PDB file of C-alpha atoms in Angstrom:
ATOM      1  CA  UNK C   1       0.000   0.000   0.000  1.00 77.00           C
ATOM      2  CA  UNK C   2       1.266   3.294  -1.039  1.00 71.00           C
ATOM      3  CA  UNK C   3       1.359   6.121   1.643  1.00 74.00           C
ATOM      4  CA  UNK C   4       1.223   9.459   0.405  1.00 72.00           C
ATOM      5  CA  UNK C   5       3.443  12.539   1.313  1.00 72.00           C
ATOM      6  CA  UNK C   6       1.790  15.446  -0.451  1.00 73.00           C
ATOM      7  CA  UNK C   7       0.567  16.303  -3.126  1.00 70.00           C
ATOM      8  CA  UNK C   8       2.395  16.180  -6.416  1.00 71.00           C
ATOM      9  CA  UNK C   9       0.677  19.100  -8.308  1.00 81.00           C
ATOM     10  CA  UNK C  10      -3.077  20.372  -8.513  1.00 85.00           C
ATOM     11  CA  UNK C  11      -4.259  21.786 -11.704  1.00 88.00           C
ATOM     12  CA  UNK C  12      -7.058  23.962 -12.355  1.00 90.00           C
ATOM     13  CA  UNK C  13      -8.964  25.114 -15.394  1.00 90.00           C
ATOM     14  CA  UNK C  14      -9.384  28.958 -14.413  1.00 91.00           C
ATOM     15  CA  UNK C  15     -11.792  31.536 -16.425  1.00 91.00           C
ATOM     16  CA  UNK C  16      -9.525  34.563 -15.635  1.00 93.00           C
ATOM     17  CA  UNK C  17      -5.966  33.308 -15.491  1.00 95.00           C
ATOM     18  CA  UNK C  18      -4.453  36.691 -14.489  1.00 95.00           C
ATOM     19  CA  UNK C  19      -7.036  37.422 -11.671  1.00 96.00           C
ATOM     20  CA  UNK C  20      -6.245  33.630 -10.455  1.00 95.00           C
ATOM     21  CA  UNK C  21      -2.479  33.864 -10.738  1.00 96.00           C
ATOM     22  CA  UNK C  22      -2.833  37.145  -8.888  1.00 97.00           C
ATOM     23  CA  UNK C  23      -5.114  35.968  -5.878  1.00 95.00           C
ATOM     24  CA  UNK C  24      -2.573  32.964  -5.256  1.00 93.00           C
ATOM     25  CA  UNK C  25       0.158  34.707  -5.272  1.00 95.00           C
ATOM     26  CA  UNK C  26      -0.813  37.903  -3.147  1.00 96.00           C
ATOM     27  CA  UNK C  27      -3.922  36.141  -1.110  1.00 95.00           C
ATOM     28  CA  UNK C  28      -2.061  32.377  -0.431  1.00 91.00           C
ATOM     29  CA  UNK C  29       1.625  33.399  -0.571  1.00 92.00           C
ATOM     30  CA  UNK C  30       2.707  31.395  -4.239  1.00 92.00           C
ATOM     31  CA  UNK C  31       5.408  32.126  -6.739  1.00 94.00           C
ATOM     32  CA  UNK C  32       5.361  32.157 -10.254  1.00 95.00           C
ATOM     33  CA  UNK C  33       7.604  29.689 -11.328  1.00 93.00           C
ATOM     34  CA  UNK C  34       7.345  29.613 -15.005  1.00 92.00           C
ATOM     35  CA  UNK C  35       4.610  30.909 -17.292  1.00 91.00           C
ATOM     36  CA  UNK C  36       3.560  29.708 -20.914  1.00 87.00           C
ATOM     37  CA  UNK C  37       1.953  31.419 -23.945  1.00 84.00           C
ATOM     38  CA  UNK C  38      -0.906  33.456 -21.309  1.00 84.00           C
ATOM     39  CA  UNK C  39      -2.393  30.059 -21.120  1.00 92.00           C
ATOM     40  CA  UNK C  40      -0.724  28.352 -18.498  1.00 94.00           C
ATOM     41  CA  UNK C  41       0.874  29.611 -15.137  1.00 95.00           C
ATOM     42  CA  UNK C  42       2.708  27.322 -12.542  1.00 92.00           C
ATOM     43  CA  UNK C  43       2.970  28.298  -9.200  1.00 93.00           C
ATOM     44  CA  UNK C  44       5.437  27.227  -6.371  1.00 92.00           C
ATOM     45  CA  UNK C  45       4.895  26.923  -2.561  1.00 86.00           C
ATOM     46  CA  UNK C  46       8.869  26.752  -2.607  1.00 83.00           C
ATOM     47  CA  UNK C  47       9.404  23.138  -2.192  1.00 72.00           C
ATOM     48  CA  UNK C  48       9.159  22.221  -6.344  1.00 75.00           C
ATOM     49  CA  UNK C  49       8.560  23.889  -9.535  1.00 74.00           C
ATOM     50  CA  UNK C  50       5.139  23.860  -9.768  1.00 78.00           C
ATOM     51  CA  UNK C  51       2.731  22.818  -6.896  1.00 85.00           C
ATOM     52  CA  UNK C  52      -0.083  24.576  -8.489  1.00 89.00           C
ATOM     53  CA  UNK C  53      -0.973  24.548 -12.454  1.00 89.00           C
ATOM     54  CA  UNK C  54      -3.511  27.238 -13.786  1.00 92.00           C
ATOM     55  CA  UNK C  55      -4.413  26.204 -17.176  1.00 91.00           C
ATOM     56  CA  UNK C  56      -7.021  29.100 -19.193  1.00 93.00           C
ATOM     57  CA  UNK C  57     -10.218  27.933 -19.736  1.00 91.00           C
ATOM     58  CA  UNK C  58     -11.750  28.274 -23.174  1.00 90.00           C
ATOM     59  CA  UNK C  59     -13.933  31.175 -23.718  1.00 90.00           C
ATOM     60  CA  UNK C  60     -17.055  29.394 -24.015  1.00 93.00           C
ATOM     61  CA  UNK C  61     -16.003  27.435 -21.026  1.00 89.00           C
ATOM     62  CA  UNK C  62     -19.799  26.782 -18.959  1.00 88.00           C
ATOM     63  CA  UNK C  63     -20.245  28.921 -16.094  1.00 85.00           C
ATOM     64  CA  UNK C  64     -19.683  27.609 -12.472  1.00 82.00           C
ATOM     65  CA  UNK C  65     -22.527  25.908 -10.999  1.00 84.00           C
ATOM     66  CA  UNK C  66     -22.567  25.342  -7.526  1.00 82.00           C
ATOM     67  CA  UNK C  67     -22.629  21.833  -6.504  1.00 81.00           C
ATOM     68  CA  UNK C  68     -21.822  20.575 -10.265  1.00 80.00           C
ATOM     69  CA  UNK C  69     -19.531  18.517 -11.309  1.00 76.00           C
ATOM     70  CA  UNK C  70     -15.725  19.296 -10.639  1.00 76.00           C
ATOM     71  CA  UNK C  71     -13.123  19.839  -8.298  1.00 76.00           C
ATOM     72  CA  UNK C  72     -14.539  21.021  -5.127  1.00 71.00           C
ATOM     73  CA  UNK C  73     -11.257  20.509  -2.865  1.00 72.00           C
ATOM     74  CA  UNK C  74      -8.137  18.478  -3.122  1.00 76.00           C
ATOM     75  CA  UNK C  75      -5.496  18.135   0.145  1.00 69.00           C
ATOM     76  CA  UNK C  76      -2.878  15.167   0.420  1.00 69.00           C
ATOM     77  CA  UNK C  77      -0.001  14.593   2.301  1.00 66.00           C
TER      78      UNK C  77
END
């Protein structure tokens, strides 16, 4: 049986990726560790390059819908 440590990476599918990029790195303390093409933004907690992907979202991307389908929360160690 495998025991986990943490988590390897978390990636999201974000609507705005520069309002996203900007609350996790001034609200949660995250560095940008390498960007690509203003479609994809990995963020660093310090420990490894990129603990936290932000991917765009298409433009015709569905809202949000509460309760739907989709990540709701994601915490390993």
């Amino acid at each position: 049986m495998a025991y986990l440590k943490r988590i390897g990476h978390l990636v999201l599918n974000v609507r705005d990726l520069e309002a996203s990029t900007k609350f996790y790195t001034e609200t949660l303390g995250f560095e940008v560790a390498r960007s690509y093409n203003e479609k994809m933004m990995f963020l660093s907690c310090g420990k490894i390059h990129r603990d936290l992907a932000l991917f765009q979202a298409a433009p015709d991307a569905p809202p949000i819908t509460p309760g739907a389908l989709g990540l709701n929360h994601m915490a390993l160690q």
